[in-house]
Coordinates of C-alpha atoms in Angstrom, one line a residue:
M1 CA 2.1 1.8 19.8
G2 CA 3.2 -1.8 20.1
E3 CA 5.7 -3.7 17.9
S4 CA 6.2 -2.8 14.3
N5 CA 7.5 -4.4 11.1
K6 CA 11.2 -4.0 10.6
A7 CA 12.9 -2.7 7.5
T8 CA 14.0 -6.3 6.9
T9 CA 10.6 -7.2 5.4
P10 CA 11.4 -8.6 1.9
S11 CA 11.0 -6.4 -1.1
N12 CA 7.6 -6.9 -2.9
A13 CA 9.5 -7.4 -6.2
G14 CA 9.8 -11.1 -5.3
K15 CA 6.3 -11.7 -4.1
S16 CA 3.6 -13.3 -6.2
M17 CA 0.4 -11.3 -6.5
D18 CA -1.5 -14.4 -7.5
A19 CA -0.4 -16.1 -4.2
I20 CA -1.6 -13.1 -2.2
V21 CA -4.9 -13.0 -4.0
A22 CA -5.3 -16.7 -3.4
L23 CA -4.6 -16.3 0.4
C24 CA -7.1 -13.4 0.6
K25 CA -9.8 -15.7 -0.8
R26 CA -8.8 -18.8 1.2
R27 CA -8.6 -17.0 4.6
G28 CA -11.5 -14.6 4.1
F29 CA -9.8 -11.3 3.6
I30 CA -11.3 -10.2 0.2
F31 CA -13.8 -11.9 -2.1
Q32 CA -15.0 -11.0 -5.6
S33 CA -18.3 -9.1 -5.3
S34 CA -21.4 -11.2 -6.2
E35 CA -19.1 -14.2 -7.0
I36 CA -21.9 -16.7 -7.2
Y37 CA -23.2 -14.9 -10.2
G38 CA -19.8 -14.7 -11.9
G39 CA -18.7 -11.5 -10.1
I40 CA -18.7 -7.9 -11.4
N41 CA -15.5 -6.2 -12.5
G42 CA -14.1 -3.5 -10.3
F43 CA -16.1 -4.3 -7.1
W44 CA -14.9 -6.3 -4.1
D45 CA -16.3 -7.6 -0.8
Y46 CA -14.3 -7.7 2.5
G47 CA -14.6 -11.0 4.3
P48 CA -14.4 -11.6 8.1
L49 CA -10.6 -10.9 8.3
G50 CA -10.5 -8.3 5.6
V51 CA -13.2 -6.1 7.2
E52 CA -11.3 -6.2 10.5
L53 CA -8.0 -5.2 8.8
K54 CA -9.7 -2.3 7.0
R55 CA -11.5 -1.3 10.1
N56 CA -8.3 -1.3 12.1
L57 CA -6.7 0.9 9.4
K58 CA -9.6 3.4 9.4
D59 CA -9.8 3.4 13.2
A60 CA -6.1 4.1 13.6
W61 CA -6.3 6.9 11.0
W62 CA -9.3 8.4 12.8
H63 CA -7.7 8.1 16.2
D64 CA -4.4 9.6 15.1
V65 CA -5.6 12.5 13.0
V66 CA -9.0 13.4 14.4
R67 CA -9.3 12.4 18.1
C68 CA -5.6 12.6 19.1
P69 CA -3.7 14.5 16.4
P70 CA -0.1 15.5 17.1
D71 CA 1.0 19.1 17.7
G72 CA 1.4 21.2 14.5
P73 CA 4.6 22.8 13.3
D74 CA 3.9 25.8 15.6
G75 CA 4.0 23.5 18.6
Q76 CA 0.3 24.0 19.2
P77 CA -2.4 21.3 19.4
I78 CA -4.1 20.8 16.0
D79 CA -7.9 21.4 15.7
M80 CA -9.5 18.6 13.7
V81 CA -13.2 17.8 13.5
G82 CA -15.0 15.0 11.7
L83 CA -17.7 14.9 9.0
D84 CA -19.8 12.3 7.2
S85 CA -21.4 13.9 4.1
S86 CA -23.9 12.2 1.8
I87 CA -22.8 10.2 -1.2
I88 CA -25.4 11.9 -3.4
M89 CA -25.2 15.7 -3.4
N90 CA -26.8 18.5 -5.5
P91 CA -25.5 18.0 -9.0
K92 CA -24.4 21.7 -9.0
V93 CA -21.6 20.7 -6.6
W94 CA -20.0 18.7 -9.4
V95 CA -20.4 21.5 -11.9
A96 CA -18.6 23.9 -9.5
S97 CA -15.8 21.4 -8.7
G98 CA -15.2 20.9 -12.4
H99 CA -16.1 17.2 -12.4
V100 CA -19.1 17.5 -14.8
G101 CA -17.1 19.3 -17.4
G102 CA -13.6 18.1 -16.8
F103 CA -13.5 14.7 -15.0
N104 CA -12.6 12.9 -18.1
D105 CA -10.1 10.3 -19.2
P106 CA -9.0 9.7 -22.8
M107 CA -10.4 6.5 -24.1
Q108 CA -9.6 4.2 -27.0
T109 CA -11.7 1.4 -28.6
C110 CA -10.3 -1.7 -30.3
H111 CA -11.6 -2.0 -33.9
Q112 CA -11.4 -5.8 -33.7
C113 CA -12.6 -6.9 -30.2
K114 CA -14.5 -3.7 -29.4
K115 CA -13.0 -3.4 -25.9
L116 CA -12.9 0.1 -24.4
L117 CA -9.5 1.1 -22.8
R118 CA -8.1 4.1 -21.0
A119 CA -5.4 5.5 -23.3
D120 CA -3.0 6.0 -20.4
H121 CA -3.4 2.4 -19.4
V122 CA -2.8 0.8 -22.7
L123 CA 1.0 0.5 -22.5
D124 CA 0.9 -1.0 -18.9
L125 CA -1.7 -3.5 -20.0
L126 CA 0.4 -4.4 -23.0
W127 CA 3.3 -5.3 -20.8
E128 CA 1.0 -7.7 -19.0
S129 CA -0.7 -9.1 -22.1
K130 CA -0.3 -12.9 -22.9
W131 CA 0.2 -12.4 -26.6
L132 CA 3.1 -9.9 -26.2
M133 CA 4.8 -12.2 -23.6
S134 CA 4.4 -15.1 -26.0
L135 CA 5.9 -13.1 -28.9
A136 CA 8.8 -12.0 -26.7
E137 CA 9.6 -15.6 -26.0
Y138 CA 9.8 -16.3 -29.7
L139 CA 12.1 -13.4 -30.2
D140 CA 14.3 -14.2 -27.2
G141 CA 18.0 -13.6 -27.9
L142 CA 17.4 -11.4 -31.0
T143 CA 17.7 -7.6 -31.5
N144 CA 15.3 -5.4 -33.5
T145 CA 17.9 -5.2 -36.3
D146 CA 18.3 -8.9 -36.6
P147 CA 16.8 -10.1 -40.0
E148 CA 15.6 -13.3 -38.2
A149 CA 13.3 -11.3 -36.0
Q150 CA 10.6 -10.9 -38.7
E151 CA 10.9 -14.6 -39.7
R152 CA 10.3 -15.7 -36.1
A153 CA 7.4 -13.2 -35.8
Q154 CA 5.8 -14.8 -38.8
S155 CA 6.2 -18.2 -37.3
W156 CA 4.7 -17.0 -34.1
A157 CA 1.7 -15.5 -36.0
K158 CA 0.9 -18.9 -37.6
K159 CA 1.0 -20.8 -34.3
E160 CA 0.5 -18.9 -31.0
G161 CA -0.7 -15.6 -32.6
K162 CA -3.9 -17.0 -34.0
K163 CA -5.0 -18.0 -30.6
L164 CA -3.6 -15.2 -28.5
A165 CA -3.7 -12.1 -30.8
P166 CA -6.4 -12.7 -33.5
G167 CA -6.8 -9.0 -34.0
L168 CA -3.1 -8.3 -34.8
A169 CA -2.8 -7.1 -38.4
F170 CA -0.2 -9.6 -39.5
V171 CA -2.0 -12.4 -37.7
R172 CA -5.1 -11.5 -39.7
G173 CA -3.2 -12.1 -42.9
D174 CA -1.5 -8.8 -43.7
A175 CA 2.1 -10.0 -44.2
K176 CA 3.3 -6.4 -44.7
A177 CA 2.0 -5.4 -41.3
I178 CA 4.9 -6.9 -39.4
S179 CA 6.3 -3.6 -38.2
L180 CA 9.5 -2.8 -36.4
L181 CA 7.4 -1.3 -33.7
I182 CA 5.7 -4.5 -32.6
I183 CA 9.0 -6.4 -32.7
E184 CA 10.7 -3.6 -30.7
L185 CA 7.9 -3.7 -28.1
A186 CA 8.3 -7.4 -27.7
L187 CA 12.0 -7.1 -27.3
C188 CA 11.6 -4.3 -24.7
L189 CA 9.2 -6.4 -22.6
P190 CA 11.9 -7.9 -20.1
S191 CA 13.0 -4.4 -19.1
R192 CA 9.6 -2.7 -19.8
N193 CA 11.5 0.2 -21.4
K194 CA 8.6 2.4 -22.3
L195 CA 9.8 3.7 -25.7
H196 CA 6.3 4.0 -27.1
P197 CA 3.9 6.0 -24.9
N198 CA 1.0 5.5 -27.3
P199 CA 1.2 2.0 -28.8
P200 CA -1.5 1.3 -31.4
F201 CA -2.1 -2.3 -30.4
C202 CA -4.9 -3.7 -28.2
P203 CA -3.5 -5.5 -25.2
Y204 CA -6.3 -8.1 -25.4
C205 CA -6.3 -9.1 -29.0
G206 CA -3.6 -7.1 -30.7
G207 CA -6.2 -5.2 -32.8
D208 CA -6.1 -1.6 -34.0
L209 CA -7.1 1.2 -31.6
T210 CA -9.1 4.3 -32.3
E211 CA -7.7 7.7 -31.6
P212 CA -8.3 8.7 -27.9
R213 CA -11.6 10.4 -27.0
Q214 CA -12.9 11.8 -23.7
F215 CA -15.1 9.7 -21.3
N216 CA -16.6 11.0 -18.1
L217 CA -15.8 8.8 -15.0
M218 CA -18.8 9.7 -12.8
F219 CA -21.6 7.3 -12.2
E220 CA -25.0 8.8 -13.1
S221 CA -28.3 8.1 -11.4
H222 CA -31.7 9.8 -10.9
A223 CA -33.3 11.0 -7.7
G224 CA -37.1 11.0 -7.8
P225 CA -39.8 9.2 -9.7
I226 CA -39.0 10.6 -13.2
K227 CA -35.9 9.6 -15.0
D228 CA -34.9 12.8 -16.8
D229 CA -32.1 15.3 -16.9
D230 CA -33.9 17.5 -14.2
N231 CA -33.5 14.6 -11.7
K232 CA -30.0 13.5 -12.7
V233 CA -27.6 13.0 -9.8
Y234 CA -24.1 11.6 -9.5
L235 CA -22.5 9.1 -7.1
R236 CA -19.6 11.2 -5.6
P237 CA -16.2 10.6 -7.3
E238 CA -14.5 12.0 -4.1
T239 CA -15.3 12.9 -0.6
A240 CA -13.6 16.3 -0.6
Q241 CA -16.4 18.3 -2.0
G242 CA -18.7 17.3 0.8
I243 CA -16.2 19.0 3.2
F244 CA -15.9 22.2 1.2
C245 CA -19.7 22.5 0.9
N246 CA -20.0 22.2 4.7
F247 CA -17.1 24.6 5.5
R248 CA -19.4 27.4 6.7
N249 CA -21.6 25.0 8.7
V250 CA -18.6 23.7 10.5
V251 CA -17.2 27.2 11.3
D252 CA -20.6 28.4 12.5
T253 CA -21.3 25.4 14.7
S254 CA -17.8 24.4 16.0
R255 CA -15.2 26.2 18.1
V256 CA -12.6 26.0 15.4
K257 CA -10.3 28.7 14.1
V258 CA -7.9 28.7 11.2
P259 CA -5.7 26.7 11.1
F260 CA -8.1 23.7 11.5
G261 CA -9.0 20.6 9.6
I262 CA -12.1 18.6 8.6
A263 CA -11.7 14.9 8.2
Q264 CA -13.9 12.3 6.5
V265 CA -13.9 8.6 5.8
G266 CA -16.3 7.5 3.1
K267 CA -17.1 5.8 -0.1
A268 CA -16.4 7.2 -3.6
F269 CA -17.2 5.9 -7.0
R270 CA -15.4 6.2 -10.4
N271 CA -16.5 4.4 -13.5
E272 CA -13.1 3.0 -14.3
V273 CA -13.1 1.5 -17.8
T274 CA -10.3 -0.9 -17.0
P275 CA -10.3 -1.7 -13.3
R276 CA -7.4 -4.0 -12.5
N277 CA -4.7 -5.1 -10.1
F278 CA -7.0 -6.5 -7.5
T279 CA -8.4 -3.8 -5.3
F280 CA -5.9 -1.2 -6.4
R281 CA -8.1 0.3 -9.1
S282 CA -11.7 -0.3 -8.3
R283 CA -15.0 1.4 -9.2
E284 CA -16.1 1.6 -5.6
F285 CA -13.5 2.5 -3.0
E286 CA -13.2 4.3 0.3
Q287 CA -11.2 7.4 1.0
M288 CA -9.7 8.9 4.2
E289 CA -9.4 12.6 3.5
I290 CA -8.4 15.7 5.4
E291 CA -9.0 19.3 4.2
F292 CA -6.8 21.5 6.4
F293 CA -7.7 25.2 6.2
I294 CA -4.9 27.6 6.7
N295 CA -3.9 31.3 6.3
P296 CA -2.3 31.5 2.8
D297 CA 0.9 32.9 4.3
S298 CA 1.5 29.7 6.2
A299 CA 1.1 27.3 3.2
K300 CA 4.7 26.2 2.8
Q301 CA 5.0 25.4 6.5
W302 CA 1.8 23.4 6.7
Y303 CA 2.4 21.6 3.4
A304 CA 5.8 20.3 4.6
Y305 CA 4.2 19.3 8.0
W306 CA 1.4 17.2 6.5
R307 CA 3.7 15.7 3.8
D308 CA 6.2 14.5 6.4
S309 CA 3.8 13.5 9.1
R310 CA 1.6 11.4 6.7
Y311 CA 4.7 9.6 5.4
A312 CA 5.7 8.9 9.0
W313 CA 2.3 7.6 9.9
W314 CA 2.3 4.9 7.2
Q315 CA 5.7 3.9 8.5
S316 CA 4.4 3.7 12.0
I317 CA 1.7 1.1 11.1
G318 CA 4.1 -1.3 9.4
L319 CA 5.2 0.0 6.0
A320 CA 8.6 1.1 7.1
G321 CA 10.9 -0.7 4.7
E322 CA 12.1 -0.1 1.1
N323 CA 8.6 -0.6 -0.3
L324 CA 7.5 2.9 0.8
I325 CA 8.7 6.2 -0.7
L326 CA 7.8 9.9 -0.6
R327 CA 7.8 11.5 -4.1
E328 CA 7.5 15.2 -4.8
H329 CA 5.6 16.0 -8.0
D330 CA 7.3 17.8 -10.8
K331 CA 5.8 21.0 -12.0
D332 CA 4.3 19.4 -15.2
E333 CA 2.5 16.9 -13.0
L334 CA 0.6 19.3 -10.8
A335 CA -3.2 19.5 -11.0
H336 CA -4.8 22.7 -12.1
Y337 CA -5.7 23.7 -8.5
A338 CA -2.1 23.1 -7.3
K339 CA -0.1 24.8 -10.0
D340 CA 0.4 28.0 -7.8
G341 CA 0.6 26.1 -4.5
A342 CA 3.4 25.1 -2.2
G343 CA 3.7 21.7 -3.7
T344 CA 2.1 18.2 -4.2
S345 CA 3.6 14.9 -3.2
D346 CA 2.6 11.3 -3.3
I347 CA 3.3 8.6 -0.7
E348 CA 3.9 5.6 -2.9
Y349 CA 4.1 1.9 -2.2
K350 CA 5.9 -0.8 -4.2
F351 CA 3.1 -3.3 -4.9
P352 CA 4.0 -6.7 -6.4
F353 CA 2.2 -5.6 -9.6
T354 CA 4.0 -2.3 -9.8
A355 CA 7.5 -3.5 -8.9
P356 CA 10.1 -2.3 -9.5
G357 CA 7.9 0.8 -9.7
F358 CA 5.5 2.3 -7.2
G359 CA 1.8 3.0 -7.0
E360 CA 0.1 5.9 -5.2
L361 CA -1.1 5.3 -1.6
E362 CA -1.8 8.8 -0.5
G363 CA -1.5 12.3 -2.0
V364 CA -0.7 15.5 -0.1
A365 CA -1.5 18.7 -2.1
H366 CA -1.7 22.4 -1.5
R367 CA -5.0 23.1 -3.3
T368 CA -4.8 26.8 -2.7
D369 CA -8.3 28.4 -2.3
F370 CA -9.6 26.9 -5.6
D371 CA -12.5 24.9 -4.2
L372 CA -13.9 27.4 -1.8
R373 CA -13.8 30.1 -4.5
Q374 CA -15.6 27.8 -6.9
H375 CA -18.4 27.0 -4.5
A376 CA -18.7 30.7 -3.4
Q377 CA -19.2 31.7 -7.1
H378 CA -21.5 28.8 -8.2
S379 CA -23.7 28.9 -5.0
G380 CA -24.1 32.7 -5.2
L381 CA -22.8 33.1 -1.6
R382 CA -19.6 34.7 -2.8
D383 CA -18.0 36.6 0.2
K384 CA -20.3 34.9 2.7
L385 CA -18.1 31.8 2.3
K386 CA -15.0 33.8 3.4
Y387 CA -13.5 33.2 6.8
F388 CA -13.2 36.1 9.3
D389 CA -9.9 35.8 11.1
Q390 CA -10.4 37.6 14.4
D391 CA -7.0 36.8 15.7
L392 CA -5.4 38.3 12.6
Q393 CA -7.6 41.4 13.0
V394 CA -6.3 41.9 16.5
Q395 CA -2.7 41.4 15.4
L396 CA -3.1 43.9 12.6
Q397 CA -4.7 46.5 14.9
S398 CA -1.8 46.2 17.3
Q399 CA 0.5 46.9 14.3
G400 CA -1.3 50.1 13.5
V401 CA -2.6 48.9 10.1
S402 CA -5.4 51.0 8.6
K403 CA -9.0 49.9 9.0
E404 CA -9.4 49.5 5.3
E405 CA -6.3 47.2 5.1
I406 CA -7.5 45.2 8.2
A407 CA -10.9 44.7 6.7
K408 CA -9.3 43.5 3.4
R409 CA -6.8 41.1 5.0
S410 CA -8.7 39.6 7.9
K411 CA -11.5 38.2 5.8
Y412 CA -10.4 35.7 3.2
F413 CA -10.8 32.3 1.5
P414 CA -8.5 30.0 3.5
H415 CA -6.1 27.9 1.5
V416 CA -6.2 24.1 1.9
I417 CA -3.7 21.4 2.4
E418 CA -5.3 18.1 1.5
P419 CA -3.9 14.7 2.6
S420 CA -6.0 12.2 0.7
A421 CA -5.5 8.4 1.2
G422 CA -7.2 5.3 -0.1
A423 CA -8.5 2.9 2.6
D424 CA -8.6 0.1 0.1
R425 CA -5.2 0.7 -1.2
G426 CA -3.9 1.0 2.3
A427 CA -5.4 -2.3 3.2
L428 CA -3.9 -3.8 0.1
A429 CA -0.5 -2.4 0.9
L430 CA -0.7 -3.9 4.4
L431 CA -1.6 -7.3 2.9
C432 CA 1.2 -7.2 0.5
E433 CA 3.7 -6.0 3.1
A434 CA 2.6 -8.7 5.6
Y435 CA 2.7 -11.6 3.2
T436 CA 5.9 -13.4 4.1
P437 CA 6.8 -16.8 2.6
D438 CA 8.5 -19.2 5.1
D439 CA 9.2 -22.8 4.1
T440 CA 9.9 -23.7 7.8
R441 CA 6.2 -23.4 8.7
P442 CA 3.4 -25.9 7.9
S443 CA 1.5 -23.1 6.1
K444 CA 4.6 -22.0 4.1
V445 CA 3.6 -18.4 4.7
Y446 CA 2.6 -16.1 7.4
M447 CA 1.0 -12.6 7.5
R448 CA 3.4 -10.3 9.3
F449 CA 1.0 -7.5 10.2
H450 CA 1.9 -4.7 12.6
P451 CA 0.1 -5.8 15.8
R452 CA -2.1 -2.7 15.7
M453 CA -3.3 -3.7 12.2
A454 CA -3.7 -7.4 12.8
P455 CA -7.3 -8.5 12.3
I456 CA -7.0 -11.1 15.1
K457 CA -4.8 -10.0 18.0
A458 CA -4.4 -13.5 19.5
G459 CA -5.6 -17.1 19.3
V460 CA -6.6 -18.9 22.5
F461 CA -6.2 -22.7 22.4
P462 CA -6.6 -25.7 24.8
L463 CA -3.7 -28.1 23.9
V464 CA -6.2 -30.9 23.9
N465 CA -10.0 -30.8 24.1
K466 CA -10.3 -32.5 27.5
D467 CA -8.8 -32.7 31.1
G468 CA -10.3 -29.3 32.1
M469 CA -8.2 -27.4 29.5
P470 CA -11.1 -26.2 27.4
E471 CA -12.8 -24.7 30.4
V472 CA -9.7 -22.7 31.4
A473 CA -9.1 -21.7 27.8
R474 CA -12.7 -20.5 27.3
K475 CA -12.5 -18.5 30.5
L476 CA -9.4 -16.7 29.3
Y477 CA -11.0 -16.2 25.9
R478 CA -14.1 -14.5 27.4
E479 CA -11.8 -12.3 29.5
L480 CA -9.8 -11.2 26.5
R481 CA -12.6 -10.7 24.0
G482 CA -14.0 -7.8 26.0
R483 CA -11.0 -5.8 25.0
F484 CA -9.4 -7.4 22.0
A485 CA -10.3 -9.2 18.7
V486 CA -9.3 -12.8 19.7
Q487 CA -10.3 -16.2 18.4
Y488 CA -10.9 -19.5 20.3
D489 CA -9.9 -22.6 18.4
A490 CA -9.9 -26.2 19.7
K491 CA -10.1 -28.1 16.3
Q492 CA -7.3 -30.3 14.9
S493 CA -3.7 -30.4 16.0
I494 CA -1.9 -27.5 17.7
G495 CA 0.3 -27.2 14.6
K496 CA -2.6 -26.7 12.3
R497 CA -4.1 -24.2 14.6
Y498 CA -0.8 -22.2 14.6
A499 CA -0.8 -22.4 10.8
R500 CA -4.3 -20.9 10.6
M501 CA -3.3 -18.1 12.9
D502 CA -0.1 -17.5 10.9
E503 CA -2.2 -17.0 7.7
A504 CA -4.6 -14.8 9.6
G505 CA -1.7 -12.7 10.9
A506 CA -2.4 -13.1 14.6
P507 CA 0.7 -11.9 16.4
Y508 CA 0.3 -14.2 19.5
C509 CA -1.2 -17.5 20.5
F510 CA -2.0 -18.5 24.1
T511 CA -2.1 -22.3 24.7
I512 CA -3.5 -23.8 27.9
D513 CA -1.8 -27.1 28.6
G514 CA -1.2 -29.5 31.4
Q515 CA 1.3 -27.2 33.1
T516 CA -1.4 -24.5 33.2
L517 CA -3.5 -26.6 35.5
T518 CA -0.6 -26.9 38.0
D519 CA 1.1 -23.5 38.0
Q520 CA -1.4 -21.2 36.3
T521 CA 0.9 -20.3 33.4
V522 CA 0.2 -20.4 29.6
T523 CA 2.4 -20.9 26.6
V524 CA 2.8 -17.8 24.5
R525 CA 3.8 -18.3 20.9
H526 CA 5.2 -15.3 19.0
R527 CA 4.1 -15.3 15.3
D528 CA 7.2 -13.7 13.7
T529 CA 9.9 -15.8 15.5
Q530 CA 7.8 -18.9 16.4
Q531 CA 9.5 -18.7 19.9
Q532 CA 7.5 -19.6 22.9
E533 CA 7.6 -18.5 26.5
R534 CA 5.5 -19.0 29.7
V535 CA 3.4 -16.2 31.1
S536 CA 1.2 -16.2 34.2
I537 CA -2.4 -16.6 33.0
D538 CA -3.5 -13.5 35.1
R539 CA -0.9 -11.4 33.3
V540 CA -2.1 -12.3 29.7
P541 CA -4.5 -9.3 29.3
A542 CA -1.7 -6.8 30.3
F543 CA 0.8 -8.7 28.1
L544 CA -1.5 -8.4 25.1
A545 CA -2.3 -4.7 25.8
E546 CA 1.4 -3.9 26.0
K547 CA 2.1 -5.7 22.7
V548 CA -0.8 -4.6 20.4
G549 CA -1.0 -1.0 21.6
S550 CA -3.8 1.5 21.0
P551 CA -6.7 1.3 18.5

């Protein structure tokens, strides 16, 4: 598996998200989509390093859960097959899944600036708003019962308020509108004590918000030459339904028996009204999902297995410190399809923009048999979508169970355990975890990726671009690039080349120098410690393979 990040990685609470975003642009990890035209909110492009990082994450996931999954809780090898379903499906799929009728978020509109906001995001956006931060500075040192608080608020309204919060009622001239609520919110800002779950103030201009109303998050399009309701289709909001729709096809064409899983990596689309926090909440994103089909009687065992194994997997690729937690959902949080299940939990990561709180990285849920039943009913296939459990039939026969009872119990809708992760959120978590300020380096920062995730596994340098060193270095580079993602660099000083590799997160650098030409050894520089050692040039491929591990 190679080396991993240690739990000593600094907490993300002290990291600057602006600095991370700047590095992503500077070094080619992530760019704003269509940036030359001013960009488009909620869409992102992965640059040369970013696409390698995200590919490494997806490849590791596919290798570890599809091609080489571990044994299950029963000690037997897990059956897992892959699928790649289409982005656009028959619109009846989304009626059956409940997305057409129920995939809604409560929305609010600002009467003043006309911005549309998700009601459940308003408070979080308020904590980040410039005008509330500015007001909090004016009220610093006061309490909400201090008579001076209103006087300072009025002073702020005449100065900063006109520019930062033109929509706020008392800024617009209504002196009576200075409420205890707005003062209390400003005073709560340092601790982000969420006393008011439904604040009536727009986070952008301070204006008055409408009552929440429902808004469907699916992107609509049309398939065919005529743009009418008969040809309406949707860009899929999740990859899971493609798996459920192909359940019977997979069972009929593959040698799989319950328990088994179907895995898929693919794009999904949600028309987020307020996409924010870099790639964390985007309108186009990529999911890594498993639908694991089980006998209902084994739900608790399999739910606990997938919950714990998925948490351990994220730890194994470098998120092993205090920034990662496993959180079980409370009963009142459960989705409708999971209320009668064995449980739902989230693997959460402390991003710099959520600190000291956490944001969801992957969810693991017992979805019961909700989805298969829905598709069985809406497609008209009904019992034809049930699974015939031949092993269970034989077991029941040996127990002397009646034929009627055997027929009833051996054909059923399997229950599902669903581990669903975001590839983009995973890549973002790896970026945030890897970002390590270090004033001792010329770059002042290095990306401490787990070697398995690192976009570039090694840099290969000639110490100087003469005296036969470039020829030896290029030969080594050609040998390594057949197996690893490596980069050849002969430009500028060796210190600047190390700095570039530090910001790219390459765990090792191999330098060909004068000594190489005499004793056939190279200098290996370790990214995390900056220590150097000599290694025989013919042992470099084996050295790198040992350090970076499997795909």
